[in-house]
PDB file of C-alpha atoms in Angstrom:
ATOM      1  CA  UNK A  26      66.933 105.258 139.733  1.00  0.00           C
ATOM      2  CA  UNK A  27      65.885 106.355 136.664  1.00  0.00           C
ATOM      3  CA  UNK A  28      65.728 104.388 133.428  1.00  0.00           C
ATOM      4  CA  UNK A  29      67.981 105.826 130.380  1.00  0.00           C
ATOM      5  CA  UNK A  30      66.993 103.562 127.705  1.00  0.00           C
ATOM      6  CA  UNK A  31      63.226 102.617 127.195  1.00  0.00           C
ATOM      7  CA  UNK A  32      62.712  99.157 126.737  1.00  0.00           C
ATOM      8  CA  UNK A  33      62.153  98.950 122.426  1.00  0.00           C
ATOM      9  CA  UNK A  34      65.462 101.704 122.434  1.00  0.00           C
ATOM     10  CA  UNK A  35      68.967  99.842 121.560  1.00  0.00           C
ATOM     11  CA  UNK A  36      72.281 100.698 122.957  1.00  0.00           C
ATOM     12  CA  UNK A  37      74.121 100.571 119.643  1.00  0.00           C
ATOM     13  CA  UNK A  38      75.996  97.291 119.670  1.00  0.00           C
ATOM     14  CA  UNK A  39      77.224  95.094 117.557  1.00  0.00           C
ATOM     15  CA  UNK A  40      73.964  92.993 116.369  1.00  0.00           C
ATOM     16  CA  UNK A  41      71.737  95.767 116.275  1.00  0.00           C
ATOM     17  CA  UNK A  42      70.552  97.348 112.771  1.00  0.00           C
ATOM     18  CA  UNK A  43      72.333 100.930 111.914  1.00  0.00           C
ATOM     19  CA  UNK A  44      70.546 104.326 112.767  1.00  0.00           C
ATOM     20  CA  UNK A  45      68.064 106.060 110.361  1.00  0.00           C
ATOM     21  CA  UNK A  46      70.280 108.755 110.145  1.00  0.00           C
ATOM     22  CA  UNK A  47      73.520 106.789 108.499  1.00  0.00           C
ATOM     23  CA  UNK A  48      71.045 105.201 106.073  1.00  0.00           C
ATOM     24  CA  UNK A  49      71.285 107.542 103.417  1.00  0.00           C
ATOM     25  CA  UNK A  50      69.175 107.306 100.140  1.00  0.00           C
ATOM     26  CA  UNK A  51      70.891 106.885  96.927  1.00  0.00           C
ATOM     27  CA  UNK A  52      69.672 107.898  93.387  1.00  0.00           C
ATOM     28  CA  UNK A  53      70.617 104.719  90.940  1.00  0.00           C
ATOM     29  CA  UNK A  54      72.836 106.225  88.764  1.00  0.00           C
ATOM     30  CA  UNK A  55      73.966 104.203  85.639  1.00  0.00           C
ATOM     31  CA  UNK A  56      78.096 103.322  85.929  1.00  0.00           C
ATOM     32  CA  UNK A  57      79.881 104.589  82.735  1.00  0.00           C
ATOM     33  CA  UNK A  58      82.072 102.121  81.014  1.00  0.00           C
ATOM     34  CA  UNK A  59      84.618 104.811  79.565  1.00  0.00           C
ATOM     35  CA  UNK A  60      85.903 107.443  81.429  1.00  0.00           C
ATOM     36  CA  UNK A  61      87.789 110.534  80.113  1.00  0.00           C
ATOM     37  CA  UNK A  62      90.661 111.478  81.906  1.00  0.00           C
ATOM     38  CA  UNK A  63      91.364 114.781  83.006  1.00  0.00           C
ATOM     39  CA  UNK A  64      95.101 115.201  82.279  1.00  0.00           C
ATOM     40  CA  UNK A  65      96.127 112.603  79.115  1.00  0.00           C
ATOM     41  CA  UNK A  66      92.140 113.175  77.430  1.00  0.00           C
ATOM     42  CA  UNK A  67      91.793 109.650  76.728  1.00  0.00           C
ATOM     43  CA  UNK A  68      88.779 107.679  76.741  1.00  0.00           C
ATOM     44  CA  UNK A  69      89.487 104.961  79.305  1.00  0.00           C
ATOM     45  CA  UNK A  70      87.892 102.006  81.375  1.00  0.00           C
ATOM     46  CA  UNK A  71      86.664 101.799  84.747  1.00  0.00           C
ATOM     47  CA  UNK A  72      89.672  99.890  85.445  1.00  0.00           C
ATOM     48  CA  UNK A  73      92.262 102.687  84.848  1.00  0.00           C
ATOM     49  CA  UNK A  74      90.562 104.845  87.640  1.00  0.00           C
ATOM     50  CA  UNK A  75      91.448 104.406  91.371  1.00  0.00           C
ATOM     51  CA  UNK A  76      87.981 103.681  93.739  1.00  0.00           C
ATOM     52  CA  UNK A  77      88.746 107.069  95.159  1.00  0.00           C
ATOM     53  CA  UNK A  78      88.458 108.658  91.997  1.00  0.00           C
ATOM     54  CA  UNK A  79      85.070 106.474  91.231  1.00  0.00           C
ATOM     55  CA  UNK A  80      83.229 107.007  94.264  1.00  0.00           C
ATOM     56  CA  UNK A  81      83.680 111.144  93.653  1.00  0.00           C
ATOM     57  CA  UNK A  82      83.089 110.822  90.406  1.00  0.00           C
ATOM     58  CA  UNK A  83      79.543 108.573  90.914  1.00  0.00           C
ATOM     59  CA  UNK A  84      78.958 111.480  93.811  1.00  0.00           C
ATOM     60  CA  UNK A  85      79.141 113.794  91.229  1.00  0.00           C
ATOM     61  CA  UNK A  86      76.891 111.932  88.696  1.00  0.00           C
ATOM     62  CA  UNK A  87      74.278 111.665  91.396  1.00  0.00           C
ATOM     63  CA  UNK A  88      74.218 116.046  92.081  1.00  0.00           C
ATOM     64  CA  UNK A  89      73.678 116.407  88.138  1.00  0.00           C
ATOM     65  CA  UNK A  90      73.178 113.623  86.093  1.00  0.00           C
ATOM     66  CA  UNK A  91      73.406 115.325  82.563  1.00  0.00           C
ATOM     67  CA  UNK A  92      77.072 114.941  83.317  1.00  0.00           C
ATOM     68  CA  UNK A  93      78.913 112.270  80.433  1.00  0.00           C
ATOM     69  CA  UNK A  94      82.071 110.984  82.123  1.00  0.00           C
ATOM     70  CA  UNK A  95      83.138 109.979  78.700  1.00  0.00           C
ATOM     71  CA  UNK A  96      83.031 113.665  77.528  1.00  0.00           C
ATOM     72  CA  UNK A  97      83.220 115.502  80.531  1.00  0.00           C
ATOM     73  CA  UNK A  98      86.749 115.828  81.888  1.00  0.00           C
ATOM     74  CA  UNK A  99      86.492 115.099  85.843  1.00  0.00           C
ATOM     75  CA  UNK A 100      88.909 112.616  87.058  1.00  0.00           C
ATOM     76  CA  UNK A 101      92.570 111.733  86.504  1.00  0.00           C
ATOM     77  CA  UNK A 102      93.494 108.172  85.809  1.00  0.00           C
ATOM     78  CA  UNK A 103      95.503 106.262  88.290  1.00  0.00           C
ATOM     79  CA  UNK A 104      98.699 106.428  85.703  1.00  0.00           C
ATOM     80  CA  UNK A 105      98.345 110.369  86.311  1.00  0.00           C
ATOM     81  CA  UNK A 106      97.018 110.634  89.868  1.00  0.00           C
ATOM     82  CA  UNK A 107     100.229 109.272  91.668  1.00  0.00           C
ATOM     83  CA  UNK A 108     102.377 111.742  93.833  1.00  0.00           C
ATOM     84  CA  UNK A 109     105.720 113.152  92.217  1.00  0.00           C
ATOM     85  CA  UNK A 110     108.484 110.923  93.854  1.00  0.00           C
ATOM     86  CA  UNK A 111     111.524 112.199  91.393  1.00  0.00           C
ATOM     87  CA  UNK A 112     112.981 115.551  89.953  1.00  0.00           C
ATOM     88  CA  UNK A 113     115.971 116.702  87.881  1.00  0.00           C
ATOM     89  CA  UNK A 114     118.644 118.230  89.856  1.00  0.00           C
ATOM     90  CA  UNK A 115     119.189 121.751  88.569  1.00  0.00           C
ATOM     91  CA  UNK A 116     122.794 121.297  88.856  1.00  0.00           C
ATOM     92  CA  UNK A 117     124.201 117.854  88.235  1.00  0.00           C
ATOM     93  CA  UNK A 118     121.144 117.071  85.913  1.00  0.00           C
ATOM     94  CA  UNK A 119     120.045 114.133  87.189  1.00  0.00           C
ATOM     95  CA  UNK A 120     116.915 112.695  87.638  1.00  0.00           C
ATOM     96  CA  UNK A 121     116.771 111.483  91.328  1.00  0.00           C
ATOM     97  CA  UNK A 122     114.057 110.537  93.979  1.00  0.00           C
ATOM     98  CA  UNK A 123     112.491 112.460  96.497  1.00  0.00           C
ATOM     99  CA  UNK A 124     114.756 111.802  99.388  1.00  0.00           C
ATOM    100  CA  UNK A 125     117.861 112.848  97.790  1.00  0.00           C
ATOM    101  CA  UNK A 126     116.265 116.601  97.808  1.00  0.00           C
ATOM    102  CA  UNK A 127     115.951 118.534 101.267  1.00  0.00           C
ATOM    103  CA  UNK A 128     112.188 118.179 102.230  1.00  0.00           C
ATOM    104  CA  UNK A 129     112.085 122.418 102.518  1.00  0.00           C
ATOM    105  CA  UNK A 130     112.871 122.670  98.787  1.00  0.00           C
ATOM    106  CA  UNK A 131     110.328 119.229  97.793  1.00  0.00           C
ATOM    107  CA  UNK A 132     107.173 121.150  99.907  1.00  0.00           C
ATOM    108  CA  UNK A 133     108.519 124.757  98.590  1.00  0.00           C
ATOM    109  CA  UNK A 134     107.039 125.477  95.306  1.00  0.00           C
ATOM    110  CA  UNK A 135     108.792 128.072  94.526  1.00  0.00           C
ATOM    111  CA  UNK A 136     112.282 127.957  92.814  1.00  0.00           C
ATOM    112  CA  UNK A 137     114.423 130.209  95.259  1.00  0.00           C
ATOM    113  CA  UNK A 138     116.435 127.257  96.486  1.00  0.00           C
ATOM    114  CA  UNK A 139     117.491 126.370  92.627  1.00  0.00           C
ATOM    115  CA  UNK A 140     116.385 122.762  93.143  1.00  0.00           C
ATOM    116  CA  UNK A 141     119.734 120.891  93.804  1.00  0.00           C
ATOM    117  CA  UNK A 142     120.065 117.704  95.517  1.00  0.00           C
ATOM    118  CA  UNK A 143     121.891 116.995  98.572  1.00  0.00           C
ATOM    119  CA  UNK A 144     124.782 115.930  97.123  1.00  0.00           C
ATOM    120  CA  UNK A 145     125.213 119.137  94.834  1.00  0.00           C
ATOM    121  CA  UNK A 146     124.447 121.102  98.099  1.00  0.00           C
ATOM    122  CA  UNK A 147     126.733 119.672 100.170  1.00  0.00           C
ATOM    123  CA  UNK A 148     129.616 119.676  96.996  1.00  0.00           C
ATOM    124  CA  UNK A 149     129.199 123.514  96.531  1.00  0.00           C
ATOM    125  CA  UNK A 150     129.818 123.962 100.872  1.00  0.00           C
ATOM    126  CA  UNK A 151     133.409 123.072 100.687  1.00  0.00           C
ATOM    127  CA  UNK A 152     136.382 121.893  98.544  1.00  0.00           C
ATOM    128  CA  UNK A 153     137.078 118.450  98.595  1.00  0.00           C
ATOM    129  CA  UNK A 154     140.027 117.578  99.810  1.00  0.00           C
ATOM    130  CA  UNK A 155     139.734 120.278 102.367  1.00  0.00           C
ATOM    131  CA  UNK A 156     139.987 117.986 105.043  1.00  0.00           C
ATOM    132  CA  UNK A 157     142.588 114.833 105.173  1.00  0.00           C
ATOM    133  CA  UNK A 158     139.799 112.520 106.324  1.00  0.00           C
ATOM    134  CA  UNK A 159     138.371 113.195 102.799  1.00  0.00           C
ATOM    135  CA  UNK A 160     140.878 111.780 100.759  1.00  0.00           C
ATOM    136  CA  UNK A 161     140.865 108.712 102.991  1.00  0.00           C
ATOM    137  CA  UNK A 162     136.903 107.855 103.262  1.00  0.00           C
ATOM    138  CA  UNK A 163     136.050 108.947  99.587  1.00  0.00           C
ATOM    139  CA  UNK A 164     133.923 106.295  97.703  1.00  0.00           C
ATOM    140  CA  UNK A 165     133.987 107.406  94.930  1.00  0.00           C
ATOM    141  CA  UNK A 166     138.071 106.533  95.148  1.00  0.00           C
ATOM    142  CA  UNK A 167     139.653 103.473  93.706  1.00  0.00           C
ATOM    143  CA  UNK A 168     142.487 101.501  93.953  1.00  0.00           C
ATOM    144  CA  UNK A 169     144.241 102.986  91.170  1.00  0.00           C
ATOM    145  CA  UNK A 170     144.068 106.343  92.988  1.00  0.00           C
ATOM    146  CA  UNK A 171     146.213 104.726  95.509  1.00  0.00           C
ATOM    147  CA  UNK A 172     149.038 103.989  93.579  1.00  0.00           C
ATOM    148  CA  UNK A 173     149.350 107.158  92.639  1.00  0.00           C
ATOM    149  CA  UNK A 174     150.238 108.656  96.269  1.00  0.00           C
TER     150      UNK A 174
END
């Protein structure tokens, strides 16, 4: 049988030092202090910026240092880089969160769906009061309204 590993050759545990080829060589590149954001144009601190957004922009810094972060526009601050989670109902006008909007119209970008809410949508499908069930299970109905029957 023949031998796979020679004897100075590791297997790649746990204890054994990393391969040549994942030690990669790094150019020191001085950390900026401020940072300009992209979006607002302020002059901010390391702080304000996500790790994400750090670790591309010190991977940029290394490909061409005559980059200034605190000039140069590159990153968006964490107070700008979050994901949209609310949006105005084109209808009732109110602001409300993501999952009160059909997922279709939230991924669409376009505006052919008129960006209504689910509750607008499901208003402008039928009368209330259509049904007798309605009358009975509305919340929105309150004691008052029962006196009036």
């Amino acid at each position: 049988m023949h031998a796979r590993f020679k004897p100075n050759q590791s297997r790649g545990g746990r204890n054994t030092p990393q391969s040549s080829r994942s030690q990669t060589v790094t150019r020191s590149v001085p950390e900026p202090q401020k940072i300009m954001c992209d979006i607002c144009e302020h002059s901010k601190s390391r702080a304000a910026f996500s790790r994400t957004k750090l670790d591309y922009l010190q991977k940029r810094l290394q490909r061409d240092p005559s980059l200034d972060p605190e000039v140069a526009r590159i990153i968006s601050c964490a107070r700008h880089n979050n994901p949209k989670v609310e949006a105005k109902c084109e209808n009732c006008g109110w602001t409300k969160g993501k999952n009160e909007f059909n997922k279709t119209q939230w991924t669409n970008t376009s505006k052919e769906d008129g960006g209504e809410c689910l509750e607008c949508q499901l208003r402008d499908q039928y009368e209330p009061g259509e049904h007798d069930s309605d009358i009975e299970n509305d919340p929105r109905r309150t004691d008052s309204d029962e006196s009036d029957e």
